[in-house]
Coordinates of C-alpha atoms and ligand atoms in Angstrom, one line a residue:
X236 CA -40.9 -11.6 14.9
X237 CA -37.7 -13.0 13.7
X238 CA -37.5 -14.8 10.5
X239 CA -38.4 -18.9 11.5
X240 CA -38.3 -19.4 8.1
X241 CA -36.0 -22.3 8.0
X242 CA -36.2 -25.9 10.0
X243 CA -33.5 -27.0 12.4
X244 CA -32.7 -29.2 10.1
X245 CA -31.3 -26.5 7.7
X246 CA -28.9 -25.5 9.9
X247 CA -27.7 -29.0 10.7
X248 CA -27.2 -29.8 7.5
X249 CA -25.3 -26.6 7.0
X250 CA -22.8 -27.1 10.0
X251 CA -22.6 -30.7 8.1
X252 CA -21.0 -29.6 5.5
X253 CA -18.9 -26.3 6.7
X254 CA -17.4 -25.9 10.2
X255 CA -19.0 -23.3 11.9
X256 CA -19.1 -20.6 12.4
X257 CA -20.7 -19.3 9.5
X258 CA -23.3 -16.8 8.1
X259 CA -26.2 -18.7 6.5
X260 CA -28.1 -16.6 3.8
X261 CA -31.0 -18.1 2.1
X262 CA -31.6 -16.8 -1.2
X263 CA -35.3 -17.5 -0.8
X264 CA -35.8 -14.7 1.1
X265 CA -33.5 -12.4 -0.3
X266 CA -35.5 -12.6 -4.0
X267 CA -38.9 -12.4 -2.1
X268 CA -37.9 -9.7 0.0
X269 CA -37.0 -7.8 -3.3
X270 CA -39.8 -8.7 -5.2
X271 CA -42.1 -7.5 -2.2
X272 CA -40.4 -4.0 -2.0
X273 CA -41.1 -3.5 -5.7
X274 CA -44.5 -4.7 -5.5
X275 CA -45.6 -2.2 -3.1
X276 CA -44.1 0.5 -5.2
X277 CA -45.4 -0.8 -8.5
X278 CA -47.4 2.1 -8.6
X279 CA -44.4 4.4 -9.4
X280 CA -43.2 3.8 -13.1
X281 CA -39.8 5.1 -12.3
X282 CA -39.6 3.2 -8.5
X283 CA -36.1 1.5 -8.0
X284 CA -34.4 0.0 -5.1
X285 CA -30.1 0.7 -4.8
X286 CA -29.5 -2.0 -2.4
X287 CA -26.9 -0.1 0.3
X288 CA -24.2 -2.4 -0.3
X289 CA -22.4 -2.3 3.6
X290 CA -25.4 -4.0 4.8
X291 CA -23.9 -7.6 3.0
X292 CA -21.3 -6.6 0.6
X293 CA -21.3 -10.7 -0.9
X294 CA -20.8 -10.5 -5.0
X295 CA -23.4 -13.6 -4.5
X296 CA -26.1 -11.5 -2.9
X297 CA -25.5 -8.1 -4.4
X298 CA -26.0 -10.3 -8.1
X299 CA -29.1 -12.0 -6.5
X300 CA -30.7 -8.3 -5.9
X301 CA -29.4 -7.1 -9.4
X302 CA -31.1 -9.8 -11.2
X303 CA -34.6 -8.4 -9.2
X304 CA -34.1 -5.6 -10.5
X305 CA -32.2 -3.1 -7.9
X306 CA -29.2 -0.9 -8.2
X307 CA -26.5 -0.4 -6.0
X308 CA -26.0 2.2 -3.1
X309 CA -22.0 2.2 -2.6
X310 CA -20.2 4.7 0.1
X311 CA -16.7 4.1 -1.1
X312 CA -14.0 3.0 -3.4
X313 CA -14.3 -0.8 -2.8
X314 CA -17.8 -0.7 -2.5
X315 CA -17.9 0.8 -5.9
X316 CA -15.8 -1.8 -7.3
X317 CA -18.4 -4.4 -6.3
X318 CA -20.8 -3.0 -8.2
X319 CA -18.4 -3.1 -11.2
X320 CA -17.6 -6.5 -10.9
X321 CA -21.2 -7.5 -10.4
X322 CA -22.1 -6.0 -13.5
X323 CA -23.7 -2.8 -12.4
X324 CA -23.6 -0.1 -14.3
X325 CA -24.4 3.8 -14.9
X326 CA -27.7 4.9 -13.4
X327 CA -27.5 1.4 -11.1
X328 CA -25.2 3.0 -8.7
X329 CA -25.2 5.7 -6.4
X330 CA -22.8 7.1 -4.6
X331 CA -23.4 8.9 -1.8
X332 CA -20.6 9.1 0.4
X333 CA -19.2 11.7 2.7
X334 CA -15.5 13.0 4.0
X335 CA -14.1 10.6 1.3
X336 CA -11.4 10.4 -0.8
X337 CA -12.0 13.1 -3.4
X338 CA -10.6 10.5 -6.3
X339 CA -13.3 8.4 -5.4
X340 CA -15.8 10.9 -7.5
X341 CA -13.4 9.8 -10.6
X342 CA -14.0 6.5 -10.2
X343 CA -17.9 6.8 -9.6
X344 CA -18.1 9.5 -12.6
X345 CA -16.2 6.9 -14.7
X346 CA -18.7 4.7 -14.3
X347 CA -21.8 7.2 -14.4
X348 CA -23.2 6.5 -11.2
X349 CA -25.3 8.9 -9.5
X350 CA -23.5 11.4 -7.3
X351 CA -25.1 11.9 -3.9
X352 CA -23.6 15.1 -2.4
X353 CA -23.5 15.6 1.4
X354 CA -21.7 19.1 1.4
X355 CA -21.4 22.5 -0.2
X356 CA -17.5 21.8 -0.7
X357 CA -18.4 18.4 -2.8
X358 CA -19.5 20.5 -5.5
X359 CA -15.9 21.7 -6.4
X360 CA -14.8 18.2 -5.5
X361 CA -17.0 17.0 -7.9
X362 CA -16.3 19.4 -10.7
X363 CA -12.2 18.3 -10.4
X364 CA -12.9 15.2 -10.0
X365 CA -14.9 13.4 -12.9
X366 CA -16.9 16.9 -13.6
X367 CA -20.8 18.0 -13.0
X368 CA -23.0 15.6 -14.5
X369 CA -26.3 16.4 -15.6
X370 CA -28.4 15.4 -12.9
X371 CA -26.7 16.0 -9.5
X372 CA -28.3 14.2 -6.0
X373 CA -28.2 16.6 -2.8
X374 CA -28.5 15.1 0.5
X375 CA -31.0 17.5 3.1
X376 CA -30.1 17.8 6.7
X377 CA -33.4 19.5 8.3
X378 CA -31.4 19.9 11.5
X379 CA -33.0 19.8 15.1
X380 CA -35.3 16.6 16.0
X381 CA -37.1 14.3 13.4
X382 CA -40.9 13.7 14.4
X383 CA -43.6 12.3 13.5
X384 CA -46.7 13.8 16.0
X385 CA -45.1 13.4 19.3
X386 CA -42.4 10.9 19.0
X387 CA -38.8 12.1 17.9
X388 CA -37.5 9.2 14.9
X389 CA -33.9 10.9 14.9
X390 CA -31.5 13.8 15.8
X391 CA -30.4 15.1 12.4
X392 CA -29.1 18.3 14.1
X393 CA -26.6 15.9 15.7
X394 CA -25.9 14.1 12.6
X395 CA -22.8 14.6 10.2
X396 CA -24.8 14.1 6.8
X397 CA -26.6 16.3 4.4
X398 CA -27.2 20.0 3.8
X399 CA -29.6 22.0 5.8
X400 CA -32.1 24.1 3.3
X401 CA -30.1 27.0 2.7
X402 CA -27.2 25.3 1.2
X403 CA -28.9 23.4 -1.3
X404 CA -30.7 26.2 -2.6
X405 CA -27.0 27.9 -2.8
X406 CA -25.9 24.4 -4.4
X407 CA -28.2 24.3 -6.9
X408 CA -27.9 27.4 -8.2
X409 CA -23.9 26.8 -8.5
X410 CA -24.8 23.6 -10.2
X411 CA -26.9 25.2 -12.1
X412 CA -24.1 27.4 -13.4
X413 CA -21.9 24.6 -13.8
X414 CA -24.7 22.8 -16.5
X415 CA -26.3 20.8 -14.3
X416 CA -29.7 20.2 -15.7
X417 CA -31.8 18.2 -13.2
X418 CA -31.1 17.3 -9.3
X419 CA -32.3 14.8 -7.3
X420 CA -32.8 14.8 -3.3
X421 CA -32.2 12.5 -0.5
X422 CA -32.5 12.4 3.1
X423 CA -32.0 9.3 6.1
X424 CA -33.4 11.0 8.8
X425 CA -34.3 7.9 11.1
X426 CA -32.4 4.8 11.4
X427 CA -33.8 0.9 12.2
X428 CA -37.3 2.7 11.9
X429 CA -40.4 0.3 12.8
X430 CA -43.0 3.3 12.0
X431 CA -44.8 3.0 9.3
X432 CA -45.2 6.3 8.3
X433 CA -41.9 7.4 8.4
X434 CA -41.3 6.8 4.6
X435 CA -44.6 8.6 3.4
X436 CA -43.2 11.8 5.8
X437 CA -40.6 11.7 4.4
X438 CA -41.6 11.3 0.7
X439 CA -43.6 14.5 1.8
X440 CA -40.7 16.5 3.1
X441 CA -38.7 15.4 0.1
X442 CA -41.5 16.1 -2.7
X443 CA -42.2 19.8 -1.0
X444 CA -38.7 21.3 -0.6
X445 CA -37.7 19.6 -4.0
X446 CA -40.7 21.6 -6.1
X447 CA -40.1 25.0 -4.2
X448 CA -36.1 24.4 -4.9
X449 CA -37.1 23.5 -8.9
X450 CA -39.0 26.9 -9.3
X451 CA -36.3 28.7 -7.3
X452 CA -33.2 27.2 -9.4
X453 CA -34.7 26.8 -12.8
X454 CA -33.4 22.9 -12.4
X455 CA -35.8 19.6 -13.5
X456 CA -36.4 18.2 -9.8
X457 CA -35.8 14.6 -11.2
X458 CA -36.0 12.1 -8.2
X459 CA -36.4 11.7 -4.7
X460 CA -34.2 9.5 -3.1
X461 CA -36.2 7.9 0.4
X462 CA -32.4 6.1 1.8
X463 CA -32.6 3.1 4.2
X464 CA -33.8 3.6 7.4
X465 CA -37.0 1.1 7.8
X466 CA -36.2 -1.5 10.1
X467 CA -37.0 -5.1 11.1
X468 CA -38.3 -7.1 13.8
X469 CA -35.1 -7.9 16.2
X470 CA -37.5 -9.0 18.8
X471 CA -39.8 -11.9 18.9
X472 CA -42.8 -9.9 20.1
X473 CA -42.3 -7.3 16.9
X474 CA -44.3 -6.9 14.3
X475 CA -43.2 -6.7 11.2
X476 CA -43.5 -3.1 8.7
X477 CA -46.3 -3.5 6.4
X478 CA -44.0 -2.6 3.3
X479 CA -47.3 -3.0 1.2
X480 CA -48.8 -0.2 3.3
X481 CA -45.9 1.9 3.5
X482 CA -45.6 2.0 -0.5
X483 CA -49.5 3.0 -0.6
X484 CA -49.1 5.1 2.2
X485 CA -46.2 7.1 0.1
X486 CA -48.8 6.5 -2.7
X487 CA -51.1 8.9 -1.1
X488 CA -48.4 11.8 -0.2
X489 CA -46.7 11.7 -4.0
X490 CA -50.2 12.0 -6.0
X491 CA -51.0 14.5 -3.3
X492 CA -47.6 16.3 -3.9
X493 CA -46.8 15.3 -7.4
X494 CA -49.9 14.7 -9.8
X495 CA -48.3 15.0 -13.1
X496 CA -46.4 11.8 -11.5
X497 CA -42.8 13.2 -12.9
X498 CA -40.9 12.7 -10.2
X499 CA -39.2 9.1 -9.5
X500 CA -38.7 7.3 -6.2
X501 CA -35.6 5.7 -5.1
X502 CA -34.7 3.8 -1.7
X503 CA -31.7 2.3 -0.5
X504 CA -33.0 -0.3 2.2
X505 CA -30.2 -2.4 3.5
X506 CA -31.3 -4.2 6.7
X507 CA -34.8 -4.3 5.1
X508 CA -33.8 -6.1 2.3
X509 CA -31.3 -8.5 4.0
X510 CA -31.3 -8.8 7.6
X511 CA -34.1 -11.2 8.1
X512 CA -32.8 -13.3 5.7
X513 CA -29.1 -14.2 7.7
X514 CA -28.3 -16.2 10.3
X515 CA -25.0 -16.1 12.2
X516 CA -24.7 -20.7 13.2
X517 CA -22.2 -21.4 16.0
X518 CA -21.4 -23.9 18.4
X519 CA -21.5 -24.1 22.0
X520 CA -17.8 -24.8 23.1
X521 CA -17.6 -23.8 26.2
X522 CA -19.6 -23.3 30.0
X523 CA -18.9 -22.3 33.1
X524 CA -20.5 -21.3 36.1
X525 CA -19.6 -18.4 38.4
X526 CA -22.1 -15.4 39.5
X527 CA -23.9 -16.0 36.5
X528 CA -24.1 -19.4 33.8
X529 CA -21.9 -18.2 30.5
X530 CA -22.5 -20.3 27.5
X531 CA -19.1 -19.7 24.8
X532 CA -19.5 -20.3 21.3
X533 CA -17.0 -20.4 18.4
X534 CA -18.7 -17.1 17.0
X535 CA -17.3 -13.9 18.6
X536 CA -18.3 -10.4 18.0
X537 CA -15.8 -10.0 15.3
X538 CA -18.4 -12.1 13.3
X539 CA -21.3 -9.8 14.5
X540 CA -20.9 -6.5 16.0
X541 CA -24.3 -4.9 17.3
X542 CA -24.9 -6.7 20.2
X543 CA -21.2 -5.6 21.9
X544 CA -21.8 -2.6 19.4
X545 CA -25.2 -1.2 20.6
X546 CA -26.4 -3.5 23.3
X547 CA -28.5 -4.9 20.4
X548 CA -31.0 -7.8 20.8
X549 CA -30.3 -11.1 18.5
X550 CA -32.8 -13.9 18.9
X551 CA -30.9 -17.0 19.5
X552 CA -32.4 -20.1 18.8
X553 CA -30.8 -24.2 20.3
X554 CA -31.2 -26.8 17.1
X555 CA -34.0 -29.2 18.4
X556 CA -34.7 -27.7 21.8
X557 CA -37.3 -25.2 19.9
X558 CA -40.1 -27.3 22.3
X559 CA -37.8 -27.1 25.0
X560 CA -38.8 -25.1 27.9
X561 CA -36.7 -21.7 28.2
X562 CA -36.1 -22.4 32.0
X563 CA -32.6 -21.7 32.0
X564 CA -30.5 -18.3 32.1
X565 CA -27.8 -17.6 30.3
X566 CA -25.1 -14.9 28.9
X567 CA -24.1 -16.4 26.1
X568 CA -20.4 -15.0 24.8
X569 CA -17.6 -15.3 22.5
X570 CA -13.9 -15.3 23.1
X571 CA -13.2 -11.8 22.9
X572 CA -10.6 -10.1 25.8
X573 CA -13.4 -7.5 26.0
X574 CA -16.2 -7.7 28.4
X575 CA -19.2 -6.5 26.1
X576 CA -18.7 -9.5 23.4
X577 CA -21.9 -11.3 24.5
X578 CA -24.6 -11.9 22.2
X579 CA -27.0 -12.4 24.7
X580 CA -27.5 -11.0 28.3
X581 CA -29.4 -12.7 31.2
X582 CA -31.2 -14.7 28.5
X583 CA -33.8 -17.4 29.3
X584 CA -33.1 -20.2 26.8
X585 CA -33.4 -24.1 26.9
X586 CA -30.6 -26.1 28.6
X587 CA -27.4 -25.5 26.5
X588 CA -24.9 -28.5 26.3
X589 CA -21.6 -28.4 25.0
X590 CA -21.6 -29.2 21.6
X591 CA -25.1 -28.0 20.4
X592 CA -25.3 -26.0 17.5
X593 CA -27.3 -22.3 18.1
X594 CA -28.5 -19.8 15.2
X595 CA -28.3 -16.2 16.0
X596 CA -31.4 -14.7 13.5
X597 CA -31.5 -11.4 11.9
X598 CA -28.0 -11.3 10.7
X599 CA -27.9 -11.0 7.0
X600 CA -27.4 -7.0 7.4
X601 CA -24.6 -5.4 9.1
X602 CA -23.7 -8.4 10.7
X603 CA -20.3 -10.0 8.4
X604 CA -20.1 -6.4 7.1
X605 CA -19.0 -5.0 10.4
X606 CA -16.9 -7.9 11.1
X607 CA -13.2 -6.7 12.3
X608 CA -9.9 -8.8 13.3
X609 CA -9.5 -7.7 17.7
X610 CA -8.0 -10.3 19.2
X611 CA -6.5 -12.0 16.0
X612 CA -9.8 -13.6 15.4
X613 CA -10.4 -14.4 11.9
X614 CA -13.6 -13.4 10.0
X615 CA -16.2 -16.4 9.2
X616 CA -17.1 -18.4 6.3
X617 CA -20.2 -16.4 4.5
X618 CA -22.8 -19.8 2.6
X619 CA -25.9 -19.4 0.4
X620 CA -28.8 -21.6 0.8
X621 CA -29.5 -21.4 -2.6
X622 CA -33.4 -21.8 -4.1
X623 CA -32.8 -25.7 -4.7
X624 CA -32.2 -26.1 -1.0
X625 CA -27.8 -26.7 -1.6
X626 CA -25.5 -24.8 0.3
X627 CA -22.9 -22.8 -1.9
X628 CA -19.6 -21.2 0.0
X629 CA -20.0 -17.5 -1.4
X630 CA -16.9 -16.5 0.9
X631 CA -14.3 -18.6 2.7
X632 CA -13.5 -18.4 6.2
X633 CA -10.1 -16.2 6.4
X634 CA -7.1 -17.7 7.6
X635 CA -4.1 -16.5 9.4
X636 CA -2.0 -16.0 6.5
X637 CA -4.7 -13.2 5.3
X638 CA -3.9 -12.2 9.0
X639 CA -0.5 -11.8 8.0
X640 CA -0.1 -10.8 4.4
X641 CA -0.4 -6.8 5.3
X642 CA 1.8 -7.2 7.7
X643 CA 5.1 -6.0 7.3
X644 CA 7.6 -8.8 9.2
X645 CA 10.7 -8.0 8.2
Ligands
PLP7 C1 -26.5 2.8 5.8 C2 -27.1 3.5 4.7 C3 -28.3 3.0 4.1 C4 -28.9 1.7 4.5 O1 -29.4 1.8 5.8 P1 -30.3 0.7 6.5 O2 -30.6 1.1 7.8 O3 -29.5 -0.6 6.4 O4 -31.6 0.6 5.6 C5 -28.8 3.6 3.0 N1 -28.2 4.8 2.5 C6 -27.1 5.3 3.1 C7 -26.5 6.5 2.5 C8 -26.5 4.7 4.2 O5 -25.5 5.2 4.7

């Protein structure tokens, strides 16, 4: 189910006090949601979250996560930046990023982040660019299908990332030679995942190849890094992951796999950590009636992407029609020149009148970050609905002179 955390009233208030629209975060959930994770990981001395940053890149939010105890997981320049800013340091970043800049190894060397390699060729890279440090991350591409029993989680063999099996164990060994000491390993093999055991296979995969490729190389095998990947409940009828059972489930596998226990465990959730707790408020501005009823609202998919994106669900919820029957159909749409920019399809909702304020759930991850500027439109306001129950603007609403100032008019 999607996150009813909040009352109507919450929203109100919000759209009180900022004109909409706007992405509501609520700090709340954002700590617990942290402090759950590491919970059902306790069991691993050496567990820590890096928060993947392009899910909500907010200083606010990445600072909430920080003071819970996560890292960083940054994919570029900017993103790495952030983390500076925010106070993250060293060991609280990794960078894994791929077909980048090559100078953006200098900056993540200069600030001792992890290194996440995706390719044979980044080891050079590396070694020009900020030099080999002394433990080294290497990202695994198995190639063909990803399954668990019957049911394929992912294609890697059609994915960009990672190294398939034979390149690391060449990679290591040039590491090695290039005084690397100790290597961790990563993988994302499955993306918006709702099977539970998809962590604990892949904490087995990880711990199996990493021990044969320490007695092959002669390197510490150091960490295994577990990425993103597990997803949330989109649809009211969902179920939620157990995150509790997924940490004992990976439990099982690493004191199976790993009893001396020397091996640490790293994730980089972003939707996990901070979809449930977003919400994208808007404003019904507009309706008309032709084949089908269109409700317009002052949000657009510049403001979220997935739904025009990847035919995504979004729950909407109508302030103060939640006992309202759902007896009416609706697509519900921005202003977009572009067909697809509909947050909701053929939707049974409550009666929608101009003027009533909607909440879009699930929006706290990947929605702002993939915001763009088609059309001209202007990326929304980003507030925090901080523990005391205030509202705090964490990021203005852009105006058209940020439209303008990379433009060249002259
Ligand atoms: C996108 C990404 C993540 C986060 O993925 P979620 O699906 O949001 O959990 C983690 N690690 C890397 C390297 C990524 O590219």
């Amino acid at each position: 189910m999607p996150n009813f955390a909040l009352p109507d009233s919450v929203f109100e208030a919000a759209a009180r006090a900022f004109p909409t629209p706007f992405h509501l975060y609520d700090e709340a959930t954002l700590r617990e949601r942290a402090r759950r994770l590491k919970k059902a990981f306790s069991w691993c001395p050496d567990f820590r979250e890096y928060f993947a940053v392009k899910a909500l890149p907010n200083p606010a939010v990445l600072r909430i996560f920080g003071e819970e105890g996560c890292g960083l997981d940054c994919s570029s320049l900017t993103e790495l930046m952030l983390a500076e800013r925010c106070g993250f340091r060293g060991e609280e970043i990794m960078f894994s990023a791929n077909a980048m800049p090559p100078e953006e190894y200098d900056y993540a060397r200069a600030l001792g982040a992890y290194v996440n390699l995706d390719d044979l060729s980044d080891i050079d890279l590396l070694a020009a660019h900020g030099g080999i440090p002394e433990t080294v991350c290497l990202r695994y591409n198995p190639g063909g299908d990803f399954s668990i029993g019957n049911t394929i989680m992912g294609n890697p063999g059609e994915a960009k990332y990672g190294m398939p099996e034979s390149h690391l164990r060449e990679g290591l060994s040039r590491l090695k030679g290039m005084g690397a000491k100790a290597f961790g390993l990563h993988a994302f093999l499955s993306s918006n995942t709702m099977a539970p055991s998809y962590y604990p296979e892949l904490a087995g995969i990880l711990l199996r190849l990493g021990k044969n490729l320490a007695a092959e190389s002669g390197l510490r095998f150091a960490f295994i890094n577990l990425s993103g990947g597990i997803g949330i409940p989109y649809q009211p009828d969902q179920p939620e992951v157990d995150i509790a059972a997924v940490g004992e489930a990976v439990r099982a596998v690493y004191e199976a796999e790993c009893p001396r226990g020397d091996v640490a465990v790293k994730s980089e959730l972003g939707r996990w950590m901070s979809g449930p707790a977003g919400w994208l408020v808007t404003r019904a501005v507009h309706e008309k009636k032709i084949h089908r009823d269109y409700i317009g609202v002052d949000a657009c998919a510049v403001d979220l992407m997935r739904p025009a994106m990847y035919g995504a669900y979004h729950h909407i919820t109508v302030c103060g029609k939640r006992d309202w029957p759902a007896d009416h159909v609706y697509d519900v749409t921005g202003c977009l020149c572009e067909n697809n920019d509909k947050f909701a399809v053929e939707r049974a909702l409550p009666e929608i009148r101009i003027g009533d304020l909607l909440f879009i759930h699930d929006t706290g991850a990947h929605g702002y970050a993939m915001g763009y500027n088609y059309n001209g439109r202007l990326r929304s306001a980003e507030i925090l609905r901080t523990e005391d129950g205030g509202f705090r603007m964490i990021r203005r609403a852009e105006t058209p002179e940020d439209y303008f100032a990379t433009l060249n008019l002259e």
